[in-house]
């Protein structure tokens, strides 16, 4: 045994720029799960790691220690290739809701352990919980049974599996310690390696609305994760994708479930489908369900056209206790009391030049769709729809988006700045910019790191 096993000594060593030993890192991961590392000590260490970073060796130890903080799910006896995908987090990123049933309909097993909203980004678990009855807190036995029967199951970190990530994830969300390569790397890979996958596809987002603001930082994160996957003998492929504007036209929870169903019906926004197809194709190839990306694309098109992918989503919702009527009757999900149309001001003319994903994410938080404290409940009903996309023509009065809000009607209040929907509208207006000439459209998918 080497190093100190007092939380304060570990915090001080990292605060002063030192490297932690394997024992210290294991003590941290176990300690946050069993309470020997208090929340205030854990957040102090997270902040020290945020500023001081970790060596590749420390990051690999942290990943493994977090993975081993709970049980490891063994899926060996379930036939089929177990392949998952994880995104580093974006705004309007509902890809998991479409990709999991789509990949399962194409023959893969998708054991997906996801997260809740983190910072300004939305979380898959929170979106799924907009579906009445949907349970993300399955036991390992239930998770395995649903995976074997349906082909896809989506859960969160539990007290049983990666409890260290459950605790650290919720602390990072509210303490400004999200955008750290070692912490993101360990958070994602600990979950993925614990859930029993054979291989993994990562969507590493970069840009205004992502935790990695630049492509080189995203590449650094991707390379770190691919390298740790290799040391754990799991093939990992990472796609670098742009997150300057939100994906799709809906941002929130209920509204993103509705948009995901539209995607599974083959009527989804082009950008959401481009990212979904690219990631799912890599999963199908890694899992041996398709010979190459072209074959994968043909399988995905067939699964969407036949309704098989939507049927899988229905099956998964039912298996996880959700009310499958949401597919045909989305009104049974939490629905906002008011809709406010945000329209382009007088004199607006030209094209949409930018839709700042960070500001849009903050607008949803302002409406009550995010957390300020670990214990906060989110409002699944709020969000925005009909969001314009970069490159679209606009003129005065054009609809920029519709806000779904639950605060009181503004007309009844004098102080607009205290009203959530007014704050959200101001953020949306600040985030959407215009240009006289059509802007050059940036590619969505940039690089493959494998
Ligand atoms: N997704 C995760 O699971 N963890 C992170 O740290 C970021 C995105």
GROMACS .gro file of C-alpha atoms and ligand atoms in nm:
model
  458
    1UNK     CA    1   0.000   0.000   0.000
    2UNK     CA    2   0.135   0.344  -0.087
    3UNK     CA    3   0.013   0.701  -0.054
    4UNK     CA    4  -0.226   0.854   0.196
    5UNK     CA    5  -0.569   0.724   0.277
    6UNK     CA    6  -0.700   1.040   0.439
    7UNK     CA    7  -0.930   1.230   0.201
    8UNK     CA    8  -0.773   1.563   0.293
    9UNK     CA    9  -0.420   1.441   0.210
   10UNK     CA   10  -0.537   1.310  -0.128
   11UNK     CA   11  -0.709   1.642  -0.200
   12UNK     CA   12  -0.397   1.838  -0.102
   13UNK     CA   13  -0.168   1.625  -0.319
   14UNK     CA   14  -0.386   1.679  -0.625
   15UNK     CA   15  -0.444   2.046  -0.539
   16UNK     CA   16  -0.067   2.093  -0.543
   17UNK     CA   17  -0.030   1.924  -0.881
   18UNK     CA   18   0.091   1.580  -0.770
   19UNK     CA   19  -0.004   1.242  -0.913
   20UNK     CA   20  -0.222   1.009  -0.705
   21UNK     CA   21  -0.135   0.647  -0.639
   22UNK     CA   22  -0.356   0.358  -0.741
   23UNK     CA   23  -0.451   0.299  -0.375
   24UNK     CA   24  -0.552   0.661  -0.328
   25UNK     CA   25  -0.765   0.655  -0.641
   26UNK     CA   26  -0.930   0.327  -0.536
   27UNK     CA   27  -0.998   0.470  -0.191
   28UNK     CA   28  -1.160   0.775  -0.354
   29UNK     CA   29  -1.386   0.565  -0.580
   30UNK     CA   30  -1.488   0.332  -0.296
   31UNK     CA   31  -1.508   0.616  -0.046
   32UNK     CA   32  -1.759   0.820  -0.245
   33UNK     CA   33  -1.982   0.513  -0.267
   34UNK     CA   34  -1.960   0.408   0.098
   35UNK     CA   35  -1.952   0.757   0.251
   36UNK     CA   36  -1.592   0.762   0.379
   37UNK     CA   37  -1.531   1.042   0.130
   38UNK     CA   38  -1.787   1.310   0.222
   39UNK     CA   39  -1.957   1.502  -0.060
   40UNK     CA   40  -1.763   1.819   0.026
   41UNK     CA   41  -1.434   1.629   0.011
   42UNK     CA   42  -1.530   1.459  -0.314
   43UNK     CA   43  -1.617   1.792  -0.476
   44UNK     CA   44  -1.291   1.946  -0.353
   45UNK     CA   45  -1.099   1.662  -0.515
   46UNK     CA   46  -1.307   1.688  -0.834
   47UNK     CA   47  -1.219   2.057  -0.856
   48UNK     CA   48  -0.851   1.979  -0.796
   49UNK     CA   49  -0.862   1.717  -1.075
   50UNK     CA   50  -1.044   1.965  -1.297
   51UNK     CA   51  -0.757   2.216  -1.262
   52UNK     CA   52  -0.457   1.987  -1.227
   53UNK     CA   53  -0.563   1.707  -1.462
   54UNK     CA   54  -0.454   1.345  -1.438
   55UNK     CA   55  -0.187   1.143  -1.611
   56UNK     CA   56  -0.305   0.871  -1.853
   57UNK     CA   57  -0.215   0.617  -1.585
   58UNK     CA   58  -0.420   0.796  -1.316
   59UNK     CA   59  -0.714   0.822  -1.559
   60UNK     CA   60  -0.698   0.451  -1.635
   61UNK     CA   61  -0.685   0.369  -1.260
   62UNK     CA   62  -0.978   0.601  -1.192
   63UNK     CA   63  -1.181   0.438  -1.470
   64UNK     CA   64  -1.110   0.091  -1.337
   65UNK     CA   65  -1.171   0.190  -0.975
   66UNK     CA   66  -1.506   0.349  -1.061
   67UNK     CA   67  -1.601   0.047  -1.272
   68UNK     CA   68  -1.523  -0.181  -0.974
   69UNK     CA   69  -1.706   0.039  -0.722
   70UNK     CA   70  -2.008  -0.190  -0.772
   71UNK     CA   71  -2.099  -0.516  -0.944
   72UNK     CA   72  -1.991  -0.597  -1.296
   73UNK     CA   73  -2.272  -0.712  -1.522
   74UNK     CA   74  -2.187  -1.039  -1.693
   75UNK     CA   75  -2.366  -1.077  -2.025
   76UNK     CA   76  -2.162  -1.366  -2.164
   77UNK     CA   77  -2.452  -1.608  -2.160
   78UNK     CA   78  -2.678  -1.375  -2.361
   79UNK     CA   79  -2.632  -1.456  -2.729
   80UNK     CA   80  -2.538  -1.180  -2.975
   81UNK     CA   81  -2.284  -0.900  -2.992
   82UNK     CA   82  -2.327  -0.651  -2.707
   83UNK     CA   83  -2.248  -0.307  -2.845
   84UNK     CA   84  -2.329   0.030  -2.695
   85UNK     CA   85  -2.278   0.397  -2.778
   86UNK     CA   86  -2.230   0.695  -2.552
   87UNK     CA   87  -2.224   1.065  -2.622
   88UNK     CA   88  -2.016   1.312  -2.427
   89UNK     CA   89  -2.326   1.529  -2.406
   90UNK     CA   90  -2.505   1.778  -2.622
   91UNK     CA   91  -2.818   1.988  -2.655
   92UNK     CA   92  -3.112   1.823  -2.828
   93UNK     CA   93  -2.909   1.502  -2.842
   94UNK     CA   94  -3.181   1.240  -2.844
   95UNK     CA   95  -2.978   0.995  -3.054
   96UNK     CA   96  -2.975   0.717  -2.789
   97UNK     CA   97  -3.354   0.694  -2.794
   98UNK     CA   98  -3.349   0.623  -3.167
   99UNK     CA   99  -3.022   0.434  -3.196
  100UNK     CA  100  -3.083   0.171  -2.925
  101UNK     CA  101  -3.406   0.031  -3.077
  102UNK     CA  102  -3.268   0.074  -3.430
  103UNK     CA  103  -2.950  -0.122  -3.355
  104UNK     CA  104  -3.152  -0.387  -3.171
  105UNK     CA  105  -3.386  -0.417  -3.470
  106UNK     CA  106  -3.075  -0.477  -3.684
  107UNK     CA  107  -2.962  -0.767  -3.465
  108UNK     CA  108  -2.740  -0.622  -3.192
  109UNK     CA  109  -2.783  -0.639  -2.818
  110UNK     CA  110  -2.765  -0.286  -2.676
  111UNK     CA  111  -2.707  -0.278  -2.298
  112UNK     CA  112  -2.716   0.097  -2.242
  113UNK     CA  113  -2.627   0.264  -1.915
  114UNK     CA  114  -2.694   0.635  -1.960
  115UNK     CA  115  -2.680   0.952  -1.756
  116UNK     CA  116  -2.908   1.230  -1.643
  117UNK     CA  117  -2.878   1.588  -1.756
  118UNK     CA  118  -2.527   1.719  -1.698
  119UNK     CA  119  -2.458   2.092  -1.696
  120UNK     CA  120  -2.649   2.251  -1.982
  121UNK     CA  121  -2.688   1.918  -2.168
  122UNK     CA  122  -2.989   1.691  -2.154
  123UNK     CA  123  -2.974   1.335  -2.019
  124UNK     CA  124  -3.118   1.022  -2.176
  125UNK     CA  125  -3.255   0.898  -1.842
  126UNK     CA  126  -3.442   1.221  -1.777
  127UNK     CA  127  -3.591   1.209  -2.128
  128UNK     CA  128  -3.704   0.848  -2.084
  129UNK     CA  129  -3.867   0.940  -1.753
  130UNK     CA  130  -4.102   1.174  -1.940
  131UNK     CA  131  -4.272   0.848  -2.044
  132UNK     CA  132  -4.523   0.764  -1.769
  133UNK     CA  133  -4.414   0.458  -1.572
  134UNK     CA  134  -4.077   0.415  -1.747
  135UNK     CA  135  -3.828   0.267  -1.500
  136UNK     CA  136  -3.458   0.339  -1.547
  137UNK     CA  137  -3.368   0.192  -1.207
  138UNK     CA  138  -3.383  -0.174  -1.307
  139UNK     CA  139  -3.209  -0.445  -1.107
  140UNK     CA  140  -2.928  -0.625  -1.285
  141UNK     CA  141  -3.152  -0.930  -1.324
  142UNK     CA  142  -3.426  -0.722  -1.490
  143UNK     CA  143  -3.170  -0.547  -1.711
  144UNK     CA  144  -3.033  -0.883  -1.831
  145UNK     CA  145  -3.379  -1.029  -1.887
  146UNK     CA  146  -3.496  -0.731  -2.095
  147UNK     CA  147  -3.175  -0.724  -2.293
  148UNK     CA  148  -3.210  -1.094  -2.375
  149UNK     CA  149  -3.578  -1.065  -2.471
  150UNK     CA  150  -3.600  -0.724  -2.641
  151UNK     CA  151  -3.241  -0.661  -2.749
  152UNK     CA  152  -3.213  -0.317  -2.584
  153UNK     CA  153  -3.241  -0.197  -2.225
  154UNK     CA  154  -3.163   0.148  -2.089
  155UNK     CA  155  -3.075   0.209  -1.726
  156UNK     CA  156  -2.889   0.448  -1.497
  157UNK     CA  157  -2.602   0.397  -1.258
  158UNK     CA  158  -2.732   0.221  -0.945
  159UNK     CA  159  -2.622   0.147  -0.592
  160UNK     CA  160  -2.527  -0.191  -0.738
  161UNK     CA  161  -2.351  -0.092  -1.061
  162UNK     CA  162  -2.097   0.197  -1.079
  163UNK     CA  163  -2.225   0.369  -0.762
  164UNK     CA  164  -1.912   0.588  -0.774
  165UNK     CA  165  -2.022   0.740  -1.105
  166UNK     CA  166  -2.375   0.787  -0.977
  167UNK     CA  167  -2.244   1.001  -0.693
  168UNK     CA  168  -1.968   1.183  -0.882
  169UNK     CA  169  -2.189   1.251  -1.185
  170UNK     CA  170  -2.453   1.425  -0.974
  171UNK     CA  171  -2.190   1.624  -0.783
  172UNK     CA  172  -2.012   1.734  -1.102
  173UNK     CA  173  -2.342   1.847  -1.252
  174UNK     CA  174  -2.384   2.117  -0.990
  175UNK     CA  175  -2.024   2.209  -0.900
  176UNK     CA  176  -1.874   2.327  -1.229
  177UNK     CA  177  -1.651   2.020  -1.266
  178UNK     CA  178  -1.790   1.861  -1.579
  179UNK     CA  179  -1.549   1.973  -1.853
  180UNK     CA  180  -1.250   1.765  -1.752
  181UNK     CA  181  -1.098   1.502  -1.981
  182UNK     CA  182  -1.002   1.251  -1.706
  183UNK     CA  183  -1.338   1.290  -1.532
  184UNK     CA  184  -1.544   1.250  -1.851
  185UNK     CA  185  -1.328   0.962  -1.962
  186UNK     CA  186  -1.361   0.774  -1.631
  187UNK     CA  187  -1.732   0.854  -1.598
  188UNK     CA  188  -1.824   0.722  -1.940
  189UNK     CA  189  -1.592   0.425  -1.959
  190UNK     CA  190  -1.656   0.302  -1.603
  191UNK     CA  191  -2.028   0.275  -1.687
  192UNK     CA  192  -1.971   0.117  -2.024
  193UNK     CA  193  -1.715  -0.136  -1.906
  194UNK     CA  194  -1.931  -0.235  -1.607
  195UNK     CA  195  -2.239  -0.302  -1.820
  196UNK     CA  196  -2.081  -0.599  -1.999
  197UNK     CA  197  -2.026  -0.464  -2.352
  198UNK     CA  198  -1.808  -0.627  -2.616
  199UNK     CA  199  -1.741  -0.299  -2.798
  200UNK     CA  200  -1.836   0.067  -2.788
  201UNK     CA  201  -1.897   0.362  -3.018
  202UNK     CA  202  -1.847   0.711  -2.878
  203UNK     CA  203  -1.993   1.036  -2.998
  204UNK     CA  204  -1.741   1.299  -2.890
  205UNK     CA  205  -1.902   1.635  -2.934
  206UNK     CA  206  -1.721   1.963  -2.974
  207UNK     CA  207  -1.829   2.324  -3.014
  208UNK     CA  208  -2.026   2.585  -2.819
  209UNK     CA  209  -2.281   2.339  -2.685
  210UNK     CA  210  -2.034   2.063  -2.596
  211UNK     CA  211  -1.804   2.018  -2.297
  212UNK     CA  212  -1.506   2.008  -2.534
  213UNK     CA  213  -1.512   2.347  -2.703
  214UNK     CA  214  -1.257   2.271  -2.975
  215UNK     CA  215  -1.182   1.985  -3.211
  216UNK     CA  216  -0.828   1.928  -3.073
  217UNK     CA  217  -0.969   1.892  -2.719
  218UNK     CA  218  -1.234   1.650  -2.849
  219UNK     CA  219  -0.963   1.453  -3.028
  220UNK     CA  220  -0.759   1.438  -2.705
  221UNK     CA  221  -1.062   1.301  -2.517
  222UNK     CA  222  -1.138   1.051  -2.794
  223UNK     CA  223  -0.781   0.925  -2.804
  224UNK     CA  224  -0.773   0.886  -2.426
  225UNK     CA  225  -1.093   0.681  -2.429
  226UNK     CA  226  -0.992   0.464  -2.725
  227UNK     CA  227  -0.659   0.393  -2.547
  228UNK     CA  228  -0.827   0.294  -2.219
  229UNK     CA  229  -1.072   0.074  -2.412
  230UNK     CA  230  -0.772  -0.102  -2.568
  231UNK     CA  231  -0.610  -0.167  -2.229
  232UNK     CA  232  -0.940  -0.323  -2.119
  233UNK     CA  233  -0.956  -0.530  -2.441
  234UNK     CA  234  -1.271  -0.359  -2.568
  235UNK     CA  235  -1.265  -0.212  -2.920
  236UNK     CA  236  -1.375   0.152  -2.901
  237UNK     CA  237  -1.446   0.376  -3.201
  238UNK     CA  238  -1.505   0.747  -3.154
  239UNK     CA  239  -1.666   0.991  -3.395
  240UNK     CA  240  -1.599   1.362  -3.350
  241UNK     CA  241  -1.925   1.547  -3.421
  242UNK     CA  242  -2.013   1.916  -3.419
  243UNK     CA  243  -2.234   2.057  -3.141
  244UNK     CA  244  -2.261   2.424  -3.227
  245UNK     CA  245  -2.634   2.421  -3.282
  246UNK     CA  246  -2.874   2.180  -3.108
  247UNK     CA  247  -2.949   1.850  -3.280
  248UNK     CA  248  -3.296   1.851  -3.430
  249UNK     CA  249  -3.572   2.104  -3.367
  250UNK     CA  250  -3.680   1.999  -3.016
  251UNK     CA  251  -3.490   2.047  -2.689
  252UNK     CA  252  -3.632   1.927  -2.357
  253UNK     CA  253  -3.773   1.596  -2.238
  254UNK     CA  254  -4.130   1.522  -2.353
  255UNK     CA  255  -4.060   1.717  -2.671
  256UNK     CA  256  -3.748   1.512  -2.745
  257UNK     CA  257  -3.932   1.184  -2.692
  258UNK     CA  258  -4.186   1.305  -2.948
  259UNK     CA  259  -3.910   1.397  -3.194
  260UNK     CA  260  -3.742   1.059  -3.139
  261UNK     CA  261  -4.064   0.878  -3.228
  262UNK     CA  262  -4.084   1.090  -3.544
  263UNK     CA  263  -3.728   0.976  -3.626
  264UNK     CA  264  -3.827   0.612  -3.573
  265UNK     CA  265  -4.121   0.670  -3.807
  266UNK     CA  266  -3.870   0.785  -4.070
  267UNK     CA  267  -3.974   1.150  -4.043
  268UNK     CA  268  -3.691   1.281  -3.826
  269UNK     CA  269  -3.480   1.592  -3.882
  270UNK     CA  270  -3.191   1.537  -4.122
  271UNK     CA  271  -2.917   1.623  -3.870
  272UNK     CA  272  -3.046   1.387  -3.600
  273UNK     CA  273  -3.066   1.106  -3.854
  274UNK     CA  274  -2.720   1.177  -3.997
  275UNK     CA  275  -2.559   1.136  -3.654
  276UNK     CA  276  -2.780   0.838  -3.566
  277UNK     CA  277  -2.700   0.657  -3.891
  278UNK     CA  278  -2.326   0.721  -3.861
  279UNK     CA  279  -2.302   0.595  -3.501
  280UNK     CA  280  -2.534   0.298  -3.552
  281UNK     CA  281  -2.343   0.195  -3.865
  282UNK     CA  282  -2.021   0.176  -3.665
  283UNK     CA  283  -2.199  -0.029  -3.399
  284UNK     CA  284  -2.333  -0.273  -3.657
  285UNK     CA  285  -1.990  -0.316  -3.815
  286UNK     CA  286  -1.811  -0.352  -3.478
  287UNK     CA  287  -2.068  -0.607  -3.366
  288UNK     CA  288  -2.041  -0.806  -3.689
  289UNK     CA  289  -2.406  -0.746  -3.783
  290UNK     CA  290  -2.303  -0.568  -4.107
  291UNK     CA  291  -2.003  -0.619  -4.334
  292UNK     CA  292  -1.945  -0.249  -4.390
  293UNK     CA  293  -2.110   0.089  -4.349
  294UNK     CA  294  -2.302   0.065  -4.676
  295UNK     CA  295  -2.454  -0.268  -4.572
  296UNK     CA  296  -2.532  -0.121  -4.231
  297UNK     CA  297  -2.714   0.169  -4.394
  298UNK     CA  298  -2.929  -0.069  -4.598
  299UNK     CA  299  -3.023  -0.261  -4.281
  300UNK     CA  300  -3.110   0.058  -4.095
  301UNK     CA  301  -3.324   0.188  -4.382
  302UNK     CA  302  -3.510  -0.143  -4.391
  303UNK     CA  303  -3.564  -0.145  -4.012
  304UNK     CA  304  -3.710   0.204  -4.024
  305UNK     CA  305  -3.921   0.145  -4.334
  306UNK     CA  306  -4.070  -0.181  -4.202
  307UNK     CA  307  -4.150  -0.028  -3.863
  308UNK     CA  308  -3.922  -0.282  -3.690
  309UNK     CA  309  -3.719  -0.009  -3.514
  310UNK     CA  310  -4.030   0.165  -3.382
  311UNK     CA  311  -4.170  -0.172  -3.273
  312UNK     CA  312  -3.849  -0.233  -3.075
  313UNK     CA  313  -3.889   0.102  -2.899
  314UNK     CA  314  -4.245   0.006  -2.812
  315UNK     CA  315  -4.126  -0.332  -2.678
  316UNK     CA  316  -3.853  -0.168  -2.472
  317UNK     CA  317  -4.091   0.088  -2.323
  318UNK     CA  318  -4.335  -0.188  -2.226
  319UNK     CA  319  -4.061  -0.407  -2.080
  320UNK     CA  320  -3.936  -0.117  -1.865
  321UNK     CA  321  -4.281  -0.042  -1.727
  322UNK     CA  322  -4.357   0.255  -1.952
  323UNK     CA  323  -4.691   0.341  -2.104
  324UNK     CA  324  -4.658   0.250  -2.472
  325UNK     CA  325  -4.950   0.472  -2.563
  326UNK     CA  326  -4.699   0.760  -2.575
  327UNK     CA  327  -4.603   0.649  -2.923
  328UNK     CA  328  -4.944   0.730  -3.068
  329UNK     CA  329  -5.070   0.966  -2.800
  330UNK     CA  330  -4.782   1.187  -2.676
  331UNK     CA  331  -5.033   1.399  -2.485
  332UNK     CA  332  -5.015   1.148  -2.199
  333UNK     CA  333  -4.662   1.271  -2.123
  334UNK     CA  334  -4.616   1.581  -1.904
  335UNK     CA  335  -4.723   1.872  -2.123
  336UNK     CA  336  -4.657   2.241  -2.062
  337UNK     CA  337  -4.944   2.476  -1.977
  338UNK     CA  338  -4.839   2.752  -2.217
  339UNK     CA  339  -4.677   2.774  -2.556
  340UNK     CA  340  -4.503   3.097  -2.651
  341UNK     CA  341  -4.397   3.159  -3.009
  342UNK     CA  342  -4.067   3.344  -3.044
  343UNK     CA  343  -4.072   3.531  -3.375
  344UNK     CA  344  -3.804   3.726  -3.562
  345UNK     CA  345  -3.816   4.096  -3.486
  346UNK     CA  346  -3.911   4.366  -3.734
  347UNK     CA  347  -3.632   4.433  -3.981
  348UNK     CA  348  -3.494   4.078  -3.968
  349UNK     CA  349  -3.397   3.954  -4.310
  350UNK     CA  350  -3.152   3.703  -4.454
  351UNK     CA  351  -3.049   3.370  -4.306
  352UNK     CA  352  -3.001   3.204  -3.970
  353UNK     CA  353  -2.626   3.229  -3.911
  354UNK     CA  354  -2.602   3.070  -3.566
  355UNK     CA  355  -2.813   2.888  -3.307
  356UNK     CA  356  -2.596   2.884  -2.995
  357UNK     CA  357  -2.647   2.541  -2.839
  358UNK     CA  358  -2.514   2.657  -2.501
  359UNK     CA  359  -2.765   2.940  -2.476
  360UNK     CA  360  -3.048   2.712  -2.589
  361UNK     CA  361  -2.943   2.459  -2.323
  362UNK     CA  362  -2.948   2.736  -2.062
  363UNK     CA  363  -3.292   2.846  -2.185
  364UNK     CA  364  -3.429   2.498  -2.111
  365UNK     CA  365  -3.267   2.507  -1.765
  366UNK     CA  366  -3.426   2.851  -1.706
  367UNK     CA  367  -3.765   2.698  -1.783
  368UNK     CA  368  -3.711   2.430  -1.516
  369UNK     CA  369  -3.572   2.155  -1.741
  370UNK     CA  370  -3.237   2.125  -1.557
  371UNK     CA  371  -3.096   2.099  -1.206
  372UNK     CA  372  -2.930   2.365  -0.991
  373UNK     CA  373  -2.890   2.130  -0.692
  374UNK     CA  374  -2.844   1.753  -0.674
  375UNK     CA  375  -3.191   1.707  -0.524
  376UNK     CA  376  -3.375   1.928  -0.777
  377UNK     CA  377  -3.664   1.774  -0.967
  378UNK     CA  378  -3.679   1.862  -1.332
  379UNK     CA  379  -3.989   1.962  -1.523
  380UNK     CA  380  -4.022   1.716  -1.811
  381UNK     CA  381  -4.288   1.924  -1.984
  382UNK     CA  382  -4.083   2.233  -2.060
  383UNK     CA  383  -3.852   2.292  -2.353
  384UNK     CA  384  -3.866   2.422  -2.703
  385UNK     CA  385  -3.976   2.301  -3.042
  386UNK     CA  386  -3.981   2.429  -3.403
  387UNK     CA  387  -3.626   2.557  -3.357
  388UNK     CA  388  -3.477   2.712  -3.670
  389UNK     CA  389  -3.157   2.566  -3.815
  390UNK     CA  390  -2.845   2.737  -3.942
  391UNK     CA  391  -2.878   2.829  -4.311
  392UNK     CA  392  -3.256   2.864  -4.316
  393UNK     CA  393  -3.395   3.185  -4.468
  394UNK     CA  394  -3.573   3.422  -4.226
  395UNK     CA  395  -3.776   3.737  -4.248
  396UNK     CA  396  -3.950   3.958  -3.992
  397UNK     CA  397  -4.215   3.768  -3.801
  398UNK     CA  398  -4.079   3.423  -3.891
  399UNK     CA  399  -4.111   3.161  -3.618
  400UNK     CA  400  -3.773   3.104  -3.450
  401UNK     CA  401  -3.901   2.851  -3.197
  402UNK     CA  402  -4.192   2.769  -2.968
  403UNK     CA  403  -4.126   2.777  -2.593
  404UNK     CA  404  -4.314   2.520  -2.382
  405UNK     CA  405  -4.349   2.684  -2.042
  406UNK     CA  406  -4.512   2.616  -1.711
  407UNK     CA  407  -4.476   2.949  -1.535
  408UNK     CA  408  -4.766   3.188  -1.500
  409UNK     CA  409  -4.884   3.386  -1.799
  410UNK     CA  410  -4.657   3.688  -1.835
  411UNK     CA  411  -4.940   3.931  -1.873
  412UNK     CA  412  -5.017   3.885  -1.504
  413UNK     CA  413  -4.668   3.992  -1.387
  414UNK     CA  414  -4.499   4.328  -1.393
  415UNK     CA  415  -4.135   4.219  -1.352
  416UNK     CA  416  -4.055   4.021  -1.667
  417UNK     CA  417  -3.698   3.946  -1.558
  418UNK     CA  418  -3.834   3.726  -1.275
  419UNK     CA  419  -4.029   3.512  -1.518
  420UNK     CA  420  -3.872   3.191  -1.641
  421UNK     CA  421  -4.015   3.213  -1.989
  422UNK     CA  422  -3.891   3.571  -2.030
  423UNK     CA  423  -3.540   3.463  -1.927
  424UNK     CA  424  -3.559   3.171  -2.168
  425UNK     CA  425  -3.682   3.393  -2.449
  426UNK     CA  426  -3.398   3.638  -2.390
  427UNK     CA  427  -3.146   3.352  -2.405
  428UNK     CA  428  -3.300   3.218  -2.725
  429UNK     CA  429  -3.299   3.563  -2.886
  430UNK     CA  430  -2.937   3.615  -2.785
  431UNK     CA  431  -2.847   3.272  -2.922
  432UNK     CA  432  -3.003   3.302  -3.267
  433UNK     CA  433  -2.807   3.526  -3.502
  434UNK     CA  434  -2.868   3.627  -3.862
  435UNK     CA  435  -2.661   3.713  -4.169
  436UNK     CA  436  -2.743   3.877  -4.499
  437UNK     CA  437  -2.573   3.606  -4.704
  438UNK     CA  438  -2.628   3.233  -4.666
  439UNK     CA  439  -2.369   3.099  -4.418
  440UNK     CA  440  -2.134   2.817  -4.512
  441UNK     CA  441  -2.269   2.500  -4.356
  442UNK     CA  442  -2.015   2.315  -4.142
  443UNK     CA  443  -2.005   1.935  -4.160
  444UNK     CA  444  -2.168   1.754  -3.871
  445UNK     CA  445  -1.942   1.451  -3.863
  446UNK     CA  446  -1.571   1.520  -3.863
  447UNK     CA  447  -1.333   1.239  -3.775
  448UNK     CA  448  -1.320   0.877  -3.677
  449UNK     CA  449  -1.070   0.783  -3.404
  450UNK     CA  450  -1.024   0.410  -3.360
  451LIG     N1  451  -2.152   1.150  -2.012
  451LIG     C1  452  -2.114   1.083  -1.900
  451LIG     O1  453  -2.164   0.975  -1.872
  451LIG     N2  454  -2.022   1.137  -1.822
  451LIG     C2  455  -1.963   1.256  -1.847
  451LIG     O2  456  -1.878   1.297  -1.772
  451LIG     C3  457  -2.002   1.326  -1.964
  451LIG     C4  458  -2.098   1.272  -2.045
   0.00000   0.00000   0.00000
